[in-house]
Coordinates of C-alpha atoms and ligand atoms in Angstrom, one line a residue:
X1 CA 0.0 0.0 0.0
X2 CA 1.3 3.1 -1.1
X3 CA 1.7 6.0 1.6
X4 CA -0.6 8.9 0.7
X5 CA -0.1 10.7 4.1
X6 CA 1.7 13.5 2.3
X7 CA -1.1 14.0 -0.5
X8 CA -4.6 14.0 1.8
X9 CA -5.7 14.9 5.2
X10 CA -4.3 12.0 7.6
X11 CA -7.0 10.9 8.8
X12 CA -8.6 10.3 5.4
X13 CA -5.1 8.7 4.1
X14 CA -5.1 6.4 7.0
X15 CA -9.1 5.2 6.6
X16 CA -8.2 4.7 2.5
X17 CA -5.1 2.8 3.5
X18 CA -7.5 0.1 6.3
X19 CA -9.8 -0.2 3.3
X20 CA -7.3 -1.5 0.7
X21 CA -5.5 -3.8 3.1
X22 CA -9.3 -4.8 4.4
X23 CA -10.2 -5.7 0.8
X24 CA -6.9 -6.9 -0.4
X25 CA -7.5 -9.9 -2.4
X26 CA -10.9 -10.3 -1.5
X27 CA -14.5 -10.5 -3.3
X28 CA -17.7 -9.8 -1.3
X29 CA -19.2 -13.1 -1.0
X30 CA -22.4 -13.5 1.0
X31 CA -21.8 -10.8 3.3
X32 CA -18.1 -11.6 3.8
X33 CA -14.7 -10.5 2.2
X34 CA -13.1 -13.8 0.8
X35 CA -10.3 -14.7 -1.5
X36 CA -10.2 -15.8 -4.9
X37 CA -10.5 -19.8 -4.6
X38 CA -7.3 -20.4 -6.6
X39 CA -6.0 -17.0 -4.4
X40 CA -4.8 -15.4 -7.8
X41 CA -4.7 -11.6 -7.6
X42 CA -4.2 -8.4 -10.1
X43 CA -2.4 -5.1 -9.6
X44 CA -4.6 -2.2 -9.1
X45 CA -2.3 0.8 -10.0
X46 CA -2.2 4.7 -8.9
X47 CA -2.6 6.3 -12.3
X48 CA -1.8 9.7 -11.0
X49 CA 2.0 8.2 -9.5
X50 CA 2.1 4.9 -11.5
X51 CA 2.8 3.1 -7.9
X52 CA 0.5 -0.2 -7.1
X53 CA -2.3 0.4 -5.0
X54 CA -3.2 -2.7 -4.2
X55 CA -4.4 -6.0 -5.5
X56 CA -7.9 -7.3 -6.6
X57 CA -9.3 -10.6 -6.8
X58 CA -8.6 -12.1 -9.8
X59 CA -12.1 -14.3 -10.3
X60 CA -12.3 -17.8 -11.9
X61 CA -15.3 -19.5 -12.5
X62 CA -15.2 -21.1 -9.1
X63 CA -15.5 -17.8 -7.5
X64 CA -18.0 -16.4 -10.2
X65 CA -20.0 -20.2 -9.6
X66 CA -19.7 -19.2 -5.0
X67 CA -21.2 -15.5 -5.8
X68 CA -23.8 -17.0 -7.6
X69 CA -24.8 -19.5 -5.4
X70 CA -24.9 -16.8 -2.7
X71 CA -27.0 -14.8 -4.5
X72 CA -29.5 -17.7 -5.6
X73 CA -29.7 -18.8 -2.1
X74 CA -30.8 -15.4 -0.8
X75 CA -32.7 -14.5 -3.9
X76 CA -36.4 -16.4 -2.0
X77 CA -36.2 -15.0 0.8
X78 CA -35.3 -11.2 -0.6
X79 CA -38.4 -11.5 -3.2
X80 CA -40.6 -12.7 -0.6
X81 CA -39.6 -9.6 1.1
X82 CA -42.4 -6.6 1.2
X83 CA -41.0 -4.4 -1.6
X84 CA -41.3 -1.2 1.0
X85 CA -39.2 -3.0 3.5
X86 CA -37.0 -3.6 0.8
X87 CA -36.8 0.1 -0.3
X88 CA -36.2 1.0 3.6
X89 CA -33.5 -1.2 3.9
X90 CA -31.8 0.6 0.5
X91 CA -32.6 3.9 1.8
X92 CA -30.3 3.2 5.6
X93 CA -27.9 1.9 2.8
X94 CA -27.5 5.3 1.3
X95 CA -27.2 6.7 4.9
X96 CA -24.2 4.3 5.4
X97 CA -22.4 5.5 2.1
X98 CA -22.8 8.8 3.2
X99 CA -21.6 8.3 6.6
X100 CA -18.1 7.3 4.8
X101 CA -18.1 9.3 1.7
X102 CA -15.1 11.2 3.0
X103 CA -12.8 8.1 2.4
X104 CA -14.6 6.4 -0.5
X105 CA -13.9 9.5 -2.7
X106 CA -10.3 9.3 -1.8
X107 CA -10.5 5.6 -2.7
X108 CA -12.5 6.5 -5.9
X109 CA -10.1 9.0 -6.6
X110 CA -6.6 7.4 -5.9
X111 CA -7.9 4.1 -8.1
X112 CA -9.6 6.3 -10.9
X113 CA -7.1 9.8 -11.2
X114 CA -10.3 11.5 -11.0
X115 CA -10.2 14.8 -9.4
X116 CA -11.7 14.0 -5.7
X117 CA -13.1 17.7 -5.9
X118 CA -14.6 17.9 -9.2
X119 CA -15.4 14.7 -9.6
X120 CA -14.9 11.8 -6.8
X121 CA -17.3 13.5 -4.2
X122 CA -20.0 14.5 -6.8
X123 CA -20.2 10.9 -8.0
X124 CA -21.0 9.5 -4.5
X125 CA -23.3 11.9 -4.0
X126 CA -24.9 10.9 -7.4
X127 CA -24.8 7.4 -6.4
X128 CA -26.9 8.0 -3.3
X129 CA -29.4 10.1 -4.9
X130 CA -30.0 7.6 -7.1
X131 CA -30.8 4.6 -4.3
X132 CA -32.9 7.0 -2.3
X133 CA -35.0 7.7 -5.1
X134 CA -35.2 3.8 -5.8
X135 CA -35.7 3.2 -2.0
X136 CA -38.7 5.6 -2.5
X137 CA -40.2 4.0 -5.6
X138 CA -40.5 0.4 -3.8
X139 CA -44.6 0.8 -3.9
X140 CA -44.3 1.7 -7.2
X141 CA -44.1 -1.9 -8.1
X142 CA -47.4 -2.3 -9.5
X143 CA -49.7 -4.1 -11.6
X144 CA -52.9 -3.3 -13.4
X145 CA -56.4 -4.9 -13.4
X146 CA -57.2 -5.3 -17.0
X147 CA -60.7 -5.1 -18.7
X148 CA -61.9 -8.5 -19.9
X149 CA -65.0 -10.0 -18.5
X150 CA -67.0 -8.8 -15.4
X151 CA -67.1 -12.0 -14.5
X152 CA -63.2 -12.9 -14.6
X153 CA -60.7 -10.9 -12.8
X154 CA -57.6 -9.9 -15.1
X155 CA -54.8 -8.4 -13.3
X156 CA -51.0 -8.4 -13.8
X157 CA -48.1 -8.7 -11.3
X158 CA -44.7 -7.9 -11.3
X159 CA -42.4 -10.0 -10.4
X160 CA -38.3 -9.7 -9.8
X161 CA -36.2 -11.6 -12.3
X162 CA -33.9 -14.2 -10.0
X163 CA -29.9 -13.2 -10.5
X164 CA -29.2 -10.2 -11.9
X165 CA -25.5 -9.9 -13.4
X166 CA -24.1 -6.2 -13.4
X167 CA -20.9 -5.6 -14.9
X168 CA -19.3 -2.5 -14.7
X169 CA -16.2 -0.1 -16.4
X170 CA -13.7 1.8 -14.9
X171 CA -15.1 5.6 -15.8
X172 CA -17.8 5.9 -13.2
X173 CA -18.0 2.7 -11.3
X174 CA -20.5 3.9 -8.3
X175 CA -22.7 6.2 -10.2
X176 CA -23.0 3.0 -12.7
X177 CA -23.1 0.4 -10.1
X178 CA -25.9 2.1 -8.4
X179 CA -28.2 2.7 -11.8
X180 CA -28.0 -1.2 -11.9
X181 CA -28.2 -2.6 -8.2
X182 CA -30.9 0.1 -6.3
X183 CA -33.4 -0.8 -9.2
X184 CA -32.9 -4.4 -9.3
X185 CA -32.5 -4.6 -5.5
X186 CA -35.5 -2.8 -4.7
X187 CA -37.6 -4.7 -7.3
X188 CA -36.3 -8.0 -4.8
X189 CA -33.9 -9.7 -7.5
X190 CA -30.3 -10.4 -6.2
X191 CA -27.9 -9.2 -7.5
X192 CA -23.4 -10.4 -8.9
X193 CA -21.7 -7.0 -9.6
X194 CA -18.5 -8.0 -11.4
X195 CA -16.5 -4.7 -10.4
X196 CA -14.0 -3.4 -12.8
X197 CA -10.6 -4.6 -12.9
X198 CA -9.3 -1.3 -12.9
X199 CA -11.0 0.2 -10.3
X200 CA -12.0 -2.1 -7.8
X201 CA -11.7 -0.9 -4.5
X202 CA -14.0 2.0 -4.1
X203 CA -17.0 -0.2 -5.6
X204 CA -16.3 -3.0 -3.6
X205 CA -16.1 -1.0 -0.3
X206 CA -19.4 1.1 -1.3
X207 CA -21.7 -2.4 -1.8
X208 CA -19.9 -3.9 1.3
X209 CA -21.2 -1.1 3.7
X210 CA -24.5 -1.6 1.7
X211 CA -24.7 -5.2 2.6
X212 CA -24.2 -5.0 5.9
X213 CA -27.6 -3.7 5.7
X214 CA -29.2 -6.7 3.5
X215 CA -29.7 -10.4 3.9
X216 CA -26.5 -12.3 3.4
X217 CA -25.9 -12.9 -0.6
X218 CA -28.5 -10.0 -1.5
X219 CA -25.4 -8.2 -3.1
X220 CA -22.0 -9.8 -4.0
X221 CA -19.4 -8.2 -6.2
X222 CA -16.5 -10.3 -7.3
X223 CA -13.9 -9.0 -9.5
X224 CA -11.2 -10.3 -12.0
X225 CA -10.3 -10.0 -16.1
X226 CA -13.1 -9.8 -18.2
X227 CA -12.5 -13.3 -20.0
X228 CA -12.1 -15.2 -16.7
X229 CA -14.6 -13.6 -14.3
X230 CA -16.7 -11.4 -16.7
X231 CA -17.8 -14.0 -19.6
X232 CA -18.4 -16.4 -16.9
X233 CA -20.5 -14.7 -15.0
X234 CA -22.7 -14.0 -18.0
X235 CA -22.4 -17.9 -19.3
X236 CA -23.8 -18.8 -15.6
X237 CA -26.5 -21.2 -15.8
X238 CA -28.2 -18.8 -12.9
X239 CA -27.9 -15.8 -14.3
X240 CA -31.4 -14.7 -15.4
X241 CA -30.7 -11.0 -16.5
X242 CA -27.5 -9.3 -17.7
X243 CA -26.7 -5.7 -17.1
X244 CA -23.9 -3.9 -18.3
X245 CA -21.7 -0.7 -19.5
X246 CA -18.8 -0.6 -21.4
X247 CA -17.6 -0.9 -24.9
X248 CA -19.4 -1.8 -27.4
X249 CA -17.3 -5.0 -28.7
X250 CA -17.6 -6.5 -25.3
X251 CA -21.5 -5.3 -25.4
X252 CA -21.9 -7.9 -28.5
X253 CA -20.4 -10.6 -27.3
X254 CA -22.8 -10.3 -24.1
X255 CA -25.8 -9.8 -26.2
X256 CA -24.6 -13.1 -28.2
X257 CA -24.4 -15.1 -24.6
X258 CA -27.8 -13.8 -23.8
X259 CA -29.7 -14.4 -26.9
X260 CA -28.4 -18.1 -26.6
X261 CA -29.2 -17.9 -23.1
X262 CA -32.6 -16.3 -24.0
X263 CA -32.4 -14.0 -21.3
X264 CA -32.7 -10.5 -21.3
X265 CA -29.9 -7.6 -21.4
X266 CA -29.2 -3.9 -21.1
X267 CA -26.4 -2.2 -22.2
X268 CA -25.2 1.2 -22.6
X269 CA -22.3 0.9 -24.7
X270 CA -21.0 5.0 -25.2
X271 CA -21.3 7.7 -27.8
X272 CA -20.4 10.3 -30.4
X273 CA -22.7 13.2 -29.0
X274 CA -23.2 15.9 -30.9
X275 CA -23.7 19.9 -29.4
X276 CA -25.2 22.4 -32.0
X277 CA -24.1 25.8 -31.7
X278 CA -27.1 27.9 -33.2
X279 CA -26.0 31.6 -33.8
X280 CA -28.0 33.8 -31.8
X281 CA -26.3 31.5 -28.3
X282 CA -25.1 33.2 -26.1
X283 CA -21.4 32.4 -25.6
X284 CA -20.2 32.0 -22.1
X285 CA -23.2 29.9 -21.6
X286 CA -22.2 27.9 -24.5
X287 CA -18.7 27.5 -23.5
X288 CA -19.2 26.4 -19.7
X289 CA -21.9 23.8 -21.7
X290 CA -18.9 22.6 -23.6
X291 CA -16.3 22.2 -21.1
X292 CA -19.2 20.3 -18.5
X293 CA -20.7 18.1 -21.7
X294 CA -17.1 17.3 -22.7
X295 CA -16.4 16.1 -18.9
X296 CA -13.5 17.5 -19.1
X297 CA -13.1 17.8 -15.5
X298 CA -13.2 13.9 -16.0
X299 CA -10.4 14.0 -18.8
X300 CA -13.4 13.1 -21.3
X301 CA -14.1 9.4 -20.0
X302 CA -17.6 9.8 -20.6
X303 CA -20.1 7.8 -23.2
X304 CA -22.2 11.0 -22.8
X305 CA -19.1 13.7 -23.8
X306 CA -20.2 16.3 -26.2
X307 CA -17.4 15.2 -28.1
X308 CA -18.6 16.9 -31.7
X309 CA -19.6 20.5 -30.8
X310 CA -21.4 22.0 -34.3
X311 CA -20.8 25.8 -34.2
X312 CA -22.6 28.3 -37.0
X313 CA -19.8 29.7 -39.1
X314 CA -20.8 33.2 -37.4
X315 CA -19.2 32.4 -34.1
X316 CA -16.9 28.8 -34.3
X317 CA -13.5 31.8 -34.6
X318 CA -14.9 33.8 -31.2
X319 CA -16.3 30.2 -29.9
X320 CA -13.0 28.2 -30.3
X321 CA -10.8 30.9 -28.9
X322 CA -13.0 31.5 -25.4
X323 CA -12.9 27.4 -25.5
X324 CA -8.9 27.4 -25.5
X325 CA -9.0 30.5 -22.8
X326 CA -11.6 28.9 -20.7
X327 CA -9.8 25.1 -21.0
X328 CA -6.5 26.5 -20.3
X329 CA -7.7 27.8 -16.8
X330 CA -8.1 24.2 -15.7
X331 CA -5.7 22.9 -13.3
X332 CA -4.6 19.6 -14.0
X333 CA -2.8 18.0 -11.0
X334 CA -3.0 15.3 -8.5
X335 CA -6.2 14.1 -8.0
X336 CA -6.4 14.1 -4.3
X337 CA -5.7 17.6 -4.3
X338 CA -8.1 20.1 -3.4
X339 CA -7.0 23.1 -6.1
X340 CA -6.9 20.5 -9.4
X341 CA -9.9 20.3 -11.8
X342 CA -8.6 17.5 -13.9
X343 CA -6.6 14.2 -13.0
X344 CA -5.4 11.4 -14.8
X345 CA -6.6 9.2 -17.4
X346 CA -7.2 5.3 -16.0
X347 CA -4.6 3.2 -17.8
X348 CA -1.7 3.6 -19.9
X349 CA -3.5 2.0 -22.6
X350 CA -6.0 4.4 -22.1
X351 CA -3.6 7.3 -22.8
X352 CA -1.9 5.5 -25.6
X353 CA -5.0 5.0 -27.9
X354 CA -5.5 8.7 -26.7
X355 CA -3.1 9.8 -28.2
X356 CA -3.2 8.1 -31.4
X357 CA -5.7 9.3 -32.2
X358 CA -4.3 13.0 -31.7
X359 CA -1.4 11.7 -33.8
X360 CA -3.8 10.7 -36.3
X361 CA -5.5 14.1 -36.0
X362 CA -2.1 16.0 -36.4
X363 CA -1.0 13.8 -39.4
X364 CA -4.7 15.5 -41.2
X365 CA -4.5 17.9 -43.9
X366 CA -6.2 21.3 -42.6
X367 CA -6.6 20.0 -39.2
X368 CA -5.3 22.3 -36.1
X369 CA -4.9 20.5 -33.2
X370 CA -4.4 22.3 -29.7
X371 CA -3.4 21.1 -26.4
X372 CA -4.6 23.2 -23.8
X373 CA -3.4 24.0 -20.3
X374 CA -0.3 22.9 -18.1
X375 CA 0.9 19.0 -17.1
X376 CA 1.7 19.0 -13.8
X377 CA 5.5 19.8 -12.7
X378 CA 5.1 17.9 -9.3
X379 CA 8.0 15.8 -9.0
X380 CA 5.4 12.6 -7.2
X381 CA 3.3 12.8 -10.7
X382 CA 6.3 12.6 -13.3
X383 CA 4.8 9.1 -14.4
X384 CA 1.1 10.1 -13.9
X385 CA -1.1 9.5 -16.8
X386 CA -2.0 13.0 -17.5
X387 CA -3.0 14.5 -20.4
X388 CA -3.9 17.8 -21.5
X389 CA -7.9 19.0 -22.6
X390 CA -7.3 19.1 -26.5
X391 CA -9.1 20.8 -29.0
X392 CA -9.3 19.7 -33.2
X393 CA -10.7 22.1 -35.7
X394 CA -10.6 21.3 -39.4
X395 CA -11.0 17.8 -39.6
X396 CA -13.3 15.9 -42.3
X397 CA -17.0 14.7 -41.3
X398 CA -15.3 11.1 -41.7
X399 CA -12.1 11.1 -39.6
X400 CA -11.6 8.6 -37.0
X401 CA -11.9 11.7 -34.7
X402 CA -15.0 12.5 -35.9
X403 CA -16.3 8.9 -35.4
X404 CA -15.3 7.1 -33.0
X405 CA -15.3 7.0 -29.0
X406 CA -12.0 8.6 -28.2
X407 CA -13.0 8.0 -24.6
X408 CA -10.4 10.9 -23.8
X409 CA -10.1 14.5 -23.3
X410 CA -10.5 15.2 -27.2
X411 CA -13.2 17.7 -28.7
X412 CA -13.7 18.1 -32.5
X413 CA -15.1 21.1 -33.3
X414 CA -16.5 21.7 -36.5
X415 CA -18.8 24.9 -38.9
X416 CA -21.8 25.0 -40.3
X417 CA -24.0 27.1 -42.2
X418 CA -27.5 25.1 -42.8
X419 CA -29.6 23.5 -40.5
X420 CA -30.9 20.5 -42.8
X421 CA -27.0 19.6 -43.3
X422 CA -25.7 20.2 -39.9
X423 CA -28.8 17.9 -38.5
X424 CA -27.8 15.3 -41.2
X425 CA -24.2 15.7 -39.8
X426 CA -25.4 14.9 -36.0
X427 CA -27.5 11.9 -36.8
X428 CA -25.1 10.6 -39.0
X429 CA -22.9 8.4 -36.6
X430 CA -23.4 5.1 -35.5
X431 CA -24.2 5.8 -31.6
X432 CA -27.1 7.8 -31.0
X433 CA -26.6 8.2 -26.8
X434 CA -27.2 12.2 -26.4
X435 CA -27.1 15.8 -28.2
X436 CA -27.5 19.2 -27.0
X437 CA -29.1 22.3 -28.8
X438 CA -27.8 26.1 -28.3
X439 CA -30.7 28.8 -29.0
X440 CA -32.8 30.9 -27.4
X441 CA -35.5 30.5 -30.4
X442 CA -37.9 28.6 -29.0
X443 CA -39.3 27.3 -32.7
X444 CA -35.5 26.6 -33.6
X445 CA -35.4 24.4 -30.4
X446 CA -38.0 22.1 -31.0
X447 CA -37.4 21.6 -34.9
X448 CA -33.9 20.4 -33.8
X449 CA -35.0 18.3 -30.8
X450 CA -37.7 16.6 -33.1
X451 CA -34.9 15.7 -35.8
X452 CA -32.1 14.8 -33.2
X453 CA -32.2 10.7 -33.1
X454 CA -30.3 10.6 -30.0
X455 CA -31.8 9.2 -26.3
X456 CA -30.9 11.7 -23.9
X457 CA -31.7 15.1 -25.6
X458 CA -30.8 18.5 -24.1
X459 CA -31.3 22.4 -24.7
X460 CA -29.2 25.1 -23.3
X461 CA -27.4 22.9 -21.1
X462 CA -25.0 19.7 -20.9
X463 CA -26.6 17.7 -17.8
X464 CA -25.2 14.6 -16.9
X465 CA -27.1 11.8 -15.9
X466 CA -30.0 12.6 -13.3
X467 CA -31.9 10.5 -11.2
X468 CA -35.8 10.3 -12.2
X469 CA -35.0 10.9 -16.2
X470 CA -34.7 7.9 -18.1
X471 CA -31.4 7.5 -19.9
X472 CA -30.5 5.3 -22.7
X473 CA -29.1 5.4 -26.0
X474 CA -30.2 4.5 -29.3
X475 CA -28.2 2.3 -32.0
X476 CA -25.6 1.4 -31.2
X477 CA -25.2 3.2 -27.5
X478 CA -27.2 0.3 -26.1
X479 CA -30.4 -1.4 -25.7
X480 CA -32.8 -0.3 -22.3
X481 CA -32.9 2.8 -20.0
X482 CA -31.2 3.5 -16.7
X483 CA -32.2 6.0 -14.1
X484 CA -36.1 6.1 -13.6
X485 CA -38.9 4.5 -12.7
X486 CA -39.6 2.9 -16.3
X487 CA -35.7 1.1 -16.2
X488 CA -37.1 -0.5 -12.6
X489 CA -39.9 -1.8 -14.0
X490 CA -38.8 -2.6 -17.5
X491 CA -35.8 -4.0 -16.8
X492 CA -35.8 -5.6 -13.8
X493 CA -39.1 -7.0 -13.6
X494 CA -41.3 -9.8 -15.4
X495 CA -45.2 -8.8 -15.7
X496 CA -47.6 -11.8 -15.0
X497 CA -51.1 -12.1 -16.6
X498 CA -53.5 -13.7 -14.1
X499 CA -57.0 -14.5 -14.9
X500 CA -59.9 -16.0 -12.8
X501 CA -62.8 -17.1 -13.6
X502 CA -64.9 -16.5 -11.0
X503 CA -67.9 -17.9 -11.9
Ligands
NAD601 P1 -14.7 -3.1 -21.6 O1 -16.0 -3.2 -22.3 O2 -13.5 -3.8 -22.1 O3 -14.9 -3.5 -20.0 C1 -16.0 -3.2 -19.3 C2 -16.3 -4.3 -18.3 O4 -16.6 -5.5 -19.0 C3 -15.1 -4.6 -17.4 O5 -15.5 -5.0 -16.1 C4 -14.5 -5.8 -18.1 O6 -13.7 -6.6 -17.2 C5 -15.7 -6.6 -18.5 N1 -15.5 -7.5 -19.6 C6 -14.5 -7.4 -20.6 N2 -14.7 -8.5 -21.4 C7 -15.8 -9.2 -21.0 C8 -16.5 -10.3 -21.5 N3 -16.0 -11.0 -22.6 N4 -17.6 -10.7 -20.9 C9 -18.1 -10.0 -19.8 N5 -17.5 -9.0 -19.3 C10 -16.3 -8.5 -19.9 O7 -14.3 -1.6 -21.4 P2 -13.0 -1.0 -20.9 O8 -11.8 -1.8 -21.3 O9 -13.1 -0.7 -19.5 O10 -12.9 0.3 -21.9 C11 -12.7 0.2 -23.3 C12 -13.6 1.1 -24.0 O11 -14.9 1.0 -23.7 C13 -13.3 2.6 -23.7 O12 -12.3 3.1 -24.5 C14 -14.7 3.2 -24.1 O13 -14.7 3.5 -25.4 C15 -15.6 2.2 -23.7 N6 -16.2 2.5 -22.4 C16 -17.5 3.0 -22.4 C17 -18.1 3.3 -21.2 C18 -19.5 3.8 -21.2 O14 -19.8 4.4 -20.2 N7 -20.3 3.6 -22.2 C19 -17.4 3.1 -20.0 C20 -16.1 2.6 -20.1 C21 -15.6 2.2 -21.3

């Protein structure tokens, strides 16, 4: 365990360093912290000083088949549960997160390189407004009598699903964790979280002080490579629903397991959103929009990033320019430091397909690409994977930059001049996660939001994902929402038809 004594409040240092060494090694397992059966282990590394952190369970089957076994054994007994009592026990949960979101967001932050200011403390806070507002929609699991004969009573019922299966990337672990477990929880299935490799520790620890609220095996997380721990969990016999976020390659091959399987999935897989800069917006708005839809705060690792902002050719010189100035106020530094705004990137793969595709973008004809703000000088983050907010004018509508999830902190931003061709431009990508709209014209608004085939659609602003508004991408972003009421009951639920004659 590395000492962070110098870089955080003491206290805080010493509560992150008991819950490494606590959860060194160890799934959560029925209530308990246990070892992977064939004791194997992986490095979790400190992106921000490149020292190891720790070390994670490294899942086989045998541990993925003991999680799942926990979770089928407690799975009668939690759906047999009154759904309010469920919801009660979920809502003390969110008390006991807060009670230690002090140290998780160091945690979060240390494994991540996410900024514990910007970022790490906001995120818990996400995460337990989203289970209190689950905890308060337990009596919301209802059915409807249906119209058929007087003299035969038609009703529905919902009913939970058995295991549920989350698996989870290294972005935004306890926000995502909790759009998956506080809806399939509260709906009374069970549920195997298999944590990211990456950034274990923080998820781990939040569903631990969870559980010690729940029914042994109510919520397990294992963790371990994606091939070893993550297909396996999905193969499992048991495993009744898959939920999951991440790339989209890995996204197919869980669909394929499922659709043999025949059981249902949700995925959110990322995006290419597009922002669309009409030319009566008003410009600081426009450009705080930017820098909050592009996350850069969270060095871009986003599936919602505003990654292709559309400016009209009347503003994209004063718009780019007040982007650069505004961008190169951010401090990028350690994470668990108070004054930075942006950290590290998660892996040094991460950074490296980063930056080809900057490489890419400087090798383009006409293309201007600009790196923004200062790396950090600190002598403790000279191997930190840091890398500066970066802005790419001139490119073609069919560059890689244009196209794909960069997954970094990369913008493209491009002019236009007519609204049919710039709308054609937007929904012209494969993913179709989120956009934004910039005008104060009312009529201009809704024309755009009408043509816009994106999930998630905003005006005027650059929201990230909110509790109560269903969230979901179409094409190839995913299949499902996350978020609301409707994801609860569409997703974690199975509606029975019951009819009796009563005659
Ligand atoms: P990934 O899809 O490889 O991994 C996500 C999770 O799936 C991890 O827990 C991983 O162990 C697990 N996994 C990997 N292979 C699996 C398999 N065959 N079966 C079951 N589970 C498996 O994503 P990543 O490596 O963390 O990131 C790679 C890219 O994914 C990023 O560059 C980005 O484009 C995208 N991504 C998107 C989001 C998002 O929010 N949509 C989040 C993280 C990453």
């Amino acid at each position: 365990m590395i000492n962070i004594a110098t870089r955080i409040d003491p206290a805080i240092a010493s509560a992150v360093s008991e819950t490494i060494t606590q959860l060194h090694g160890r799934h959560l397992i029925g209530n308990a912290l246990v070892p992977a059966v064939a004791g194997a282990t992986l490095e979790v590394l400190d992106p921000a000083t490149g020292a190891v952190l720790g070390e994670a369970p490294a899942a086989t089957t045998d541990d993925v088949a003991r999680a799942v076994d926990a979770a089928s054994a407690a799975f009668p007994g939690w759906a047999a549960t009154p759904s309010r009592q469920r919801g009660k026990l979920l809502a003390e949960a969110a008390r006991a997160i807060a009670a230690k979101s002090g140290a998780l967001a160091a945690v979060l932050a240390l494994e991540t390189g996410k900024a514990i200011r910007t970022e790490c403390r906001g995120e818990i806070a996400t995460a337990i407004d989203i289970v209190t507002m689950y905890a308060g929609l337990a009596s919301e699991l209802k059915g409807e009598t249906l119209p058929f004969d007087p003299q035969i009573l038609t009703y529905t019922s919902r009913e939970p699903l058995g295991v549920v299966a989350a698996i989870l990337p290294w972005n935004v672990p306890l926000v995502l964790m909790m759009l998956k477990i506080a809806p399939a929880l509260v709906a009374g299935n069970t549920v195997v979280v298999k944590a990211s490799e990456e950034a274990p520790f923080a998820t781990i620890e939040m569903a631990r002080l969870m559980a010690e609220l729940l029914p042994a095996g109510v919520l397990n997380v294992i963790c371990g490579t994606g091939r070893d721990c993550g297909s396996a969990l999905v193969e499992h016999p048991a495993v009744a629903k898959v939920t999951f976020t991440g790339s989209q390659a890995v996204g197919e091959l869980i669909y394929q397991t499922a659709a043999r399987k025949i059981i249902p999935v949700s995925l959110e897989l990322g995006g290419k959103s597009p922002m669309i800069v009409y030319p009566d917006a008003d410009m600081a708005r426009v450009v705080a929009g930017a820098i909050a839809g592009m996350r850069f705060t969270r060095q871009g690792q986003s599936c919602t990033a505003a990654s292709r902002i559309y400016v009209h050719n009347t503003l994209i010189d004063a718009f780019v320019a007040a982007l650069r100035d505004a961008v190169a106020k951010l401090v990028i530094g350690d994470p668990l430091d108070e004054a930075t705004d942006i950290g590290t990137v998660i892996s040094q793969r991460q950074k490296a397909k980063i930056e080809s595709y900057l490489a890419l973008g400087e090798r383009t004809a006409g293309a201007q690409v600009a790196r923004c703000g200062e790396l950090p000088r600190a002598g403790h983050l000279k191997d930190g994977l840091f890398l500066q907010p970066t802005i790419v004018t001139g490119l073609p509508e069919d560059s890689p930059l244009m196209r794909e999830e960069i997954f970094g902190p990369v913008v493209c931003v491009q002019p236009w001049d007519d609204e049919d061709d710039v709308i054609a431009r937007a929904n012209d990508s494969d993913f179709g996660l989120a956009a934004t709209v910039w005008t104060h014209d009312l009529r201009t608004a809704l024309r755009a939001v009408q043509r816009l085939d994106a999930g998630y659609v905003q005006v005027n602003q650059n929201l990230t994902i909110q509790p109560n508004l269903s969230y979901g991408g179409f094409r190839k972003s995913g299949l499902g929402k996350e978020a609301s009421l409707e994801a609860m009951l569409e997703h974690f639920t199975k509606k029975k038809t019951v009819v009796i004659d009563m005659r």
